[in-house]
PDB file of C-alpha atoms in Angstrom:
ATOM      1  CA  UNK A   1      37.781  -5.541  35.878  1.00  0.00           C
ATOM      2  CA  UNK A   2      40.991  -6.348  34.901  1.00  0.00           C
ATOM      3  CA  UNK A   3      42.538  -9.786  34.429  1.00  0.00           C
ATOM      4  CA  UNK A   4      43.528 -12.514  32.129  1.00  0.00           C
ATOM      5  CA  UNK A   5      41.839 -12.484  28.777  1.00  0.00           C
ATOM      6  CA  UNK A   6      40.656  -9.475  26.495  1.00  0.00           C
ATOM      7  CA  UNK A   7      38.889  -6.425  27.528  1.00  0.00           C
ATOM      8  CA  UNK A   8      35.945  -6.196  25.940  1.00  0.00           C
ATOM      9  CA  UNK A   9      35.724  -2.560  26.180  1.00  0.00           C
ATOM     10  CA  UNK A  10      38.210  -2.411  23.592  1.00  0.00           C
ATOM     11  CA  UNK A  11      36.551  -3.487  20.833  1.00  0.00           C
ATOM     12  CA  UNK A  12      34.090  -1.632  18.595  1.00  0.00           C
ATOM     13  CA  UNK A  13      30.388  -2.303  19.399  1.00  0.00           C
ATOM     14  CA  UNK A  14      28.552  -4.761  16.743  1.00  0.00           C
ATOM     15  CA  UNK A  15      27.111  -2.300  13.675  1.00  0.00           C
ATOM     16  CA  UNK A  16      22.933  -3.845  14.946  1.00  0.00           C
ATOM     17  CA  UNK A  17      23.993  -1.921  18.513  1.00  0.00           C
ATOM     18  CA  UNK A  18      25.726   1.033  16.853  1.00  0.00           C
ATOM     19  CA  UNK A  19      22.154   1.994  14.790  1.00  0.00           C
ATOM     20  CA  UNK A  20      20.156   0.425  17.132  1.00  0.00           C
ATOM     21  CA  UNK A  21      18.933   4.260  18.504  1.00  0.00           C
ATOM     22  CA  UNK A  22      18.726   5.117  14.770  1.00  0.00           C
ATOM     23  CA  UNK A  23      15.152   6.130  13.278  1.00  0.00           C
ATOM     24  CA  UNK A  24      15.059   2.992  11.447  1.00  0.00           C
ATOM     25  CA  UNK A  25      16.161   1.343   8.538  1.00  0.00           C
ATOM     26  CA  UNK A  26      17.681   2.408   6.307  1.00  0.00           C
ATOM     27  CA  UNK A  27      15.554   4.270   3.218  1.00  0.00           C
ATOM     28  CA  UNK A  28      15.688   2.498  -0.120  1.00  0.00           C
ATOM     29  CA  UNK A  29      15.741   3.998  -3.523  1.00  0.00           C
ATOM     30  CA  UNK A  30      13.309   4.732  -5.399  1.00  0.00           C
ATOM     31  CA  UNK A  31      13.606   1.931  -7.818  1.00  0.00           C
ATOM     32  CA  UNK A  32      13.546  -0.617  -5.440  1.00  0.00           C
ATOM     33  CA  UNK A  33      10.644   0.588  -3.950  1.00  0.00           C
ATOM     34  CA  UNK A  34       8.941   0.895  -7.275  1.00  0.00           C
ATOM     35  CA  UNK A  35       9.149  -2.574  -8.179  1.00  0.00           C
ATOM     36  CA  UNK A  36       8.135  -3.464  -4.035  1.00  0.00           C
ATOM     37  CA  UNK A  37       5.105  -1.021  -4.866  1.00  0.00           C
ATOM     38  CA  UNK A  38       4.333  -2.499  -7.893  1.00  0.00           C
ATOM     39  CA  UNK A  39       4.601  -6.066  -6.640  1.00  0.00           C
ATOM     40  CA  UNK A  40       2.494  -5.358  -3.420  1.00  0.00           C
ATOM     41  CA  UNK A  41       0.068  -3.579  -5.616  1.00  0.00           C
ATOM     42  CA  UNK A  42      -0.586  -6.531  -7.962  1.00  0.00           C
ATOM     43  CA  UNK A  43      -1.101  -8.848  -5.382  1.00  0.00           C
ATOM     44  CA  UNK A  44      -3.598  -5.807  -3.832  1.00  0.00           C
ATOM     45  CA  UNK A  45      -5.312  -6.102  -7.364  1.00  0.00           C
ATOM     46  CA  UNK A  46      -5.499  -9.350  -7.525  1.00  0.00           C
ATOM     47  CA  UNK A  47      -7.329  -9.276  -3.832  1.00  0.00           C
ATOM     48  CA  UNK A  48      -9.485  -6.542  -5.154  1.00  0.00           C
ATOM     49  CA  UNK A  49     -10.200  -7.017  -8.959  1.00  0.00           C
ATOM     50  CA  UNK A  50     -10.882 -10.878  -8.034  1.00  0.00           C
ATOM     51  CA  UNK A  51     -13.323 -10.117  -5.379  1.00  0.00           C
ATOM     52  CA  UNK A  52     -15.031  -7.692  -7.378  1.00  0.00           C
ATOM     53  CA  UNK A  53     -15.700 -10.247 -10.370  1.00  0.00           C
ATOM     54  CA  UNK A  54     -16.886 -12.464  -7.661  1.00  0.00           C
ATOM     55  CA  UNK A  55     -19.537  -9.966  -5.910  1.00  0.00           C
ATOM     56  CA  UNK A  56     -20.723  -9.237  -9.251  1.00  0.00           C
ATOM     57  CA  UNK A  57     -20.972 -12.463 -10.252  1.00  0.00           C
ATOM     58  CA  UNK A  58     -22.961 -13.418  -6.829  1.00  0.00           C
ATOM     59  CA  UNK A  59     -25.152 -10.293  -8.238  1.00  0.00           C
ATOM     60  CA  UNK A  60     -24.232  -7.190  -5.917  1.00  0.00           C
ATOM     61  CA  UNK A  61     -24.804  -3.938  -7.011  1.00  0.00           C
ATOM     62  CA  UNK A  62     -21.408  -2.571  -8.267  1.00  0.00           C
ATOM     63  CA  UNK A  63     -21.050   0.150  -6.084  1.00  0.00           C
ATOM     64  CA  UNK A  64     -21.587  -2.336  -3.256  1.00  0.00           C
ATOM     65  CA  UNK A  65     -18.963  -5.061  -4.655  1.00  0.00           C
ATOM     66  CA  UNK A  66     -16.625  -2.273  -5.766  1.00  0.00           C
ATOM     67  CA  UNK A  67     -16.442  -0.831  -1.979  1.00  0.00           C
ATOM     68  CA  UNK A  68     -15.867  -4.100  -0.550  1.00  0.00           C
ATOM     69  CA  UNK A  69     -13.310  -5.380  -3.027  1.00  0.00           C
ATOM     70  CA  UNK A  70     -11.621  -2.025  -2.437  1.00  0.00           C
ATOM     71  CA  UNK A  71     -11.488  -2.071   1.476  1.00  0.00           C
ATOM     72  CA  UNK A  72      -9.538  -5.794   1.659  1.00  0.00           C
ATOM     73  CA  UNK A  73      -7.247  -4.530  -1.423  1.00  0.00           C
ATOM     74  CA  UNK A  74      -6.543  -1.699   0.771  1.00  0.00           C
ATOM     75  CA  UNK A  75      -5.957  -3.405   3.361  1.00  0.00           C
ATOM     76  CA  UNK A  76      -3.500  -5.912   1.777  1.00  0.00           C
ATOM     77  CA  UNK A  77      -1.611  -2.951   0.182  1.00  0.00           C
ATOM     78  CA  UNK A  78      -1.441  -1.356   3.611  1.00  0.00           C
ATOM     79  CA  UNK A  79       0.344  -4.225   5.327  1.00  0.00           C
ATOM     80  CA  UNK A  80       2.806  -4.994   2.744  1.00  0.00           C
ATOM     81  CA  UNK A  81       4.051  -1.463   2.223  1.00  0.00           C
ATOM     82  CA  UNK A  82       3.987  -0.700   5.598  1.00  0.00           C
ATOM     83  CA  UNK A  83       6.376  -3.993   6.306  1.00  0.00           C
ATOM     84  CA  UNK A  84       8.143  -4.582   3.470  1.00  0.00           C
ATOM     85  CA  UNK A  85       7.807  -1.360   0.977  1.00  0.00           C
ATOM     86  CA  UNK A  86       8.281   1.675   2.918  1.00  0.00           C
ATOM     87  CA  UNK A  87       9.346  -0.398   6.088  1.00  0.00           C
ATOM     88  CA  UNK A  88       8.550   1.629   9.237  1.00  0.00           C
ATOM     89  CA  UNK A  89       7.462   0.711  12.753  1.00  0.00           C
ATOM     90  CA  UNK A  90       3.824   0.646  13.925  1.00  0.00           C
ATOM     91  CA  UNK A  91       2.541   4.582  14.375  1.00  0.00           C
ATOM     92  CA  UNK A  92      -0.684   6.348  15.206  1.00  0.00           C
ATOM     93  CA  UNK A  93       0.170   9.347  13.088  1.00  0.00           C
ATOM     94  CA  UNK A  94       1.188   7.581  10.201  1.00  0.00           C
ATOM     95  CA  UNK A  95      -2.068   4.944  10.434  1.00  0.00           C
ATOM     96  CA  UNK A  96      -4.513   7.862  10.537  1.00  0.00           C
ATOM     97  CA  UNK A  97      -2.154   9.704   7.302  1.00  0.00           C
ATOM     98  CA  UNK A  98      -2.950   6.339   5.823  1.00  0.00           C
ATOM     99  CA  UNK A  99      -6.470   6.057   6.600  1.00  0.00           C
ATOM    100  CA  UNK A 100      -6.847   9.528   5.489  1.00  0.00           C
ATOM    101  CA  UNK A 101      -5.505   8.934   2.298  1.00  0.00           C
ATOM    102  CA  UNK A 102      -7.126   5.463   1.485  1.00  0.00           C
ATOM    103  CA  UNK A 103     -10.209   7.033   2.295  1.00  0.00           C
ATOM    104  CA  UNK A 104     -10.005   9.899  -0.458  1.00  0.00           C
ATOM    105  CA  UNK A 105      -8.827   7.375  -2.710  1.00  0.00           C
ATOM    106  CA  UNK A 106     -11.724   5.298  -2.021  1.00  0.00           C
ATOM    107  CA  UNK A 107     -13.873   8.647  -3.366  1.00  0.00           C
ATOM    108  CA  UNK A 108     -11.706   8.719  -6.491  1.00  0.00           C
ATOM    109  CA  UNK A 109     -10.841   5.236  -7.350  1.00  0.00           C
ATOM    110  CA  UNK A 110     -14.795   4.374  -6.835  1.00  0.00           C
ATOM    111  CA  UNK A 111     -16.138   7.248  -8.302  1.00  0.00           C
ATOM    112  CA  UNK A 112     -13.376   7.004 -11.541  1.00  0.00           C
ATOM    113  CA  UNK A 113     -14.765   3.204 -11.357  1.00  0.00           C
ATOM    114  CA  UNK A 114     -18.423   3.181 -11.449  1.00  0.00           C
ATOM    115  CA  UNK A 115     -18.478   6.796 -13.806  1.00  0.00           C
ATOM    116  CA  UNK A 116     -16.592   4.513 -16.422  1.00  0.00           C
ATOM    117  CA  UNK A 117     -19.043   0.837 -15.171  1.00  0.00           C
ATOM    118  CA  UNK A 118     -21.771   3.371 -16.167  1.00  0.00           C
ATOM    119  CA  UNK A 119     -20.507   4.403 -19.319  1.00  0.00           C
ATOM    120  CA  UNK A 120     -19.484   1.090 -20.637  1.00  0.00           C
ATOM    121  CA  UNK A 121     -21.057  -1.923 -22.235  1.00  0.00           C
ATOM    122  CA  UNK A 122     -21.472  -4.733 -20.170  1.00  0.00           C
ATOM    123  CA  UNK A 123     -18.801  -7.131 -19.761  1.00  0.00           C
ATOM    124  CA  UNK A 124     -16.029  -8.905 -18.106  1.00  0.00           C
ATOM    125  CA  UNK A 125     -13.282  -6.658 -20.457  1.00  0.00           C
ATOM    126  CA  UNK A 126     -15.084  -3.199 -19.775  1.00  0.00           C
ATOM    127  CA  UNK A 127     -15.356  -3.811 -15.873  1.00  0.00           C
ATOM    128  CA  UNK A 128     -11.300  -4.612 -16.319  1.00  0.00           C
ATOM    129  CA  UNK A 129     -11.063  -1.430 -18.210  1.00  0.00           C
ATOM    130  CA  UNK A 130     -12.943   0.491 -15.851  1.00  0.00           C
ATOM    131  CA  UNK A 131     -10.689  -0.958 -12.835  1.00  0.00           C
ATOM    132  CA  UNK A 132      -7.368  -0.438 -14.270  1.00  0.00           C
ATOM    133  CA  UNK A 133      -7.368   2.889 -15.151  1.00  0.00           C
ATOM    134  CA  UNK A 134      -9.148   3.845 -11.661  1.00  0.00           C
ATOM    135  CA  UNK A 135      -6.352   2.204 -10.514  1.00  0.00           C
ATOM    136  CA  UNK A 136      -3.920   3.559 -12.264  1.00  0.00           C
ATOM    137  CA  UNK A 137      -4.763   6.884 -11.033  1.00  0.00           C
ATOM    138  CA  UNK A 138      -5.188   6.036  -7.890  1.00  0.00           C
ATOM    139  CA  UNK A 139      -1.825   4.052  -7.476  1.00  0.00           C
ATOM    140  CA  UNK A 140       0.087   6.684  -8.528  1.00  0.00           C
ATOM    141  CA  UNK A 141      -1.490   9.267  -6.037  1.00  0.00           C
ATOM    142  CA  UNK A 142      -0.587   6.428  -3.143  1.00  0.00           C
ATOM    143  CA  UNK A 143       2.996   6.209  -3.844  1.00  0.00           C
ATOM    144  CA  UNK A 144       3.483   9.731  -4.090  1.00  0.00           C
ATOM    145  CA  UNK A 145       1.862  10.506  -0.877  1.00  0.00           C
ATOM    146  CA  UNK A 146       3.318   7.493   1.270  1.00  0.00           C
ATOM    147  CA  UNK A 147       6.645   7.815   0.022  1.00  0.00           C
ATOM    148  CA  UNK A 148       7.147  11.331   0.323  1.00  0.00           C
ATOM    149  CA  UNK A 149       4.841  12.102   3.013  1.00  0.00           C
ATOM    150  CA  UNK A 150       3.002   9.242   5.374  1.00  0.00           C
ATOM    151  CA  UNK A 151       6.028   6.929   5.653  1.00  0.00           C
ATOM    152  CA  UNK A 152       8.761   9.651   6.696  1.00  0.00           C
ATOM    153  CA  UNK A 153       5.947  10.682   9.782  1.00  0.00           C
ATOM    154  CA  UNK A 154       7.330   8.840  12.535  1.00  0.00           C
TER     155      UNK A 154
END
């Protein structure tokens, strides 16, 4: 239609519709989603090391506390990568990558933890000892694998 006033079909569409069929947004680098990893993870930790203290405390076995602390850790970390460190759209595929990989990591971060509970003296210090460098190994492992593998899956 033609008439008084601009045609809008001159003008450029806004940049949201000119990416709006794009994969999604756009990747970040790696730094940035270091220090979103590693600020995700701590509050992870702190969701799973606090927990921990508190099933032992309440006297579970520390296989028992250590698998429950570790499942809502996990499940923190999942939902803040997924929305704010590697930000990506809901997906079957990349759920079930996930859930493959948490669940290996469970093995080795658990089995790395209560190997090292075992060895060590009692105490508040050696059970932080014990988590941190469980952890350690398994964060590492995690970023690797959902940056370059589980959040590129679509």
């Amino acid at each position: 239609m033609s008439g008084p006033g601009p045609d809008l079909n001159e003008y450029p569409a806004a940049p949201e519709a000119a990416v709006a069929d794009d994969a999604g947004p756009p990747r970040m680098t790696l730094g940035a989603q270091l220090i979103r990893f590693a600020l995700s993870g701590g509050v992870a930790g702190i969701v799973d090391f606090g927990l921990l203290l508190l099933f032992l405390h309440m006297g579970l076995p520390f296989v028992v506390a250590k698998t429950i602390s570790f499942i809502a850790g996990t499940a923190t970390a999942y939902l803040i990568n997924r929305r704010w460190t590697f930000p990506a759209p809901p997906s079957r595929k990349r759920f079930l990558a996930v859930a493959a990989l948490y669940a290996t990591m469970f093995v080795v971060q658990v089995g790395i933890s209560t190997f090292l509970h075992s060895q060590l003296p009692p105490g508040t210090v050696w059970v932080l000892l014990a988590y941190v460098v469980a952890q350690g190994v398994a964060t590492t492992v995690n970023f690797v694998v959902q940056r370059q593998v589980i959040f590129k899956l679509v």
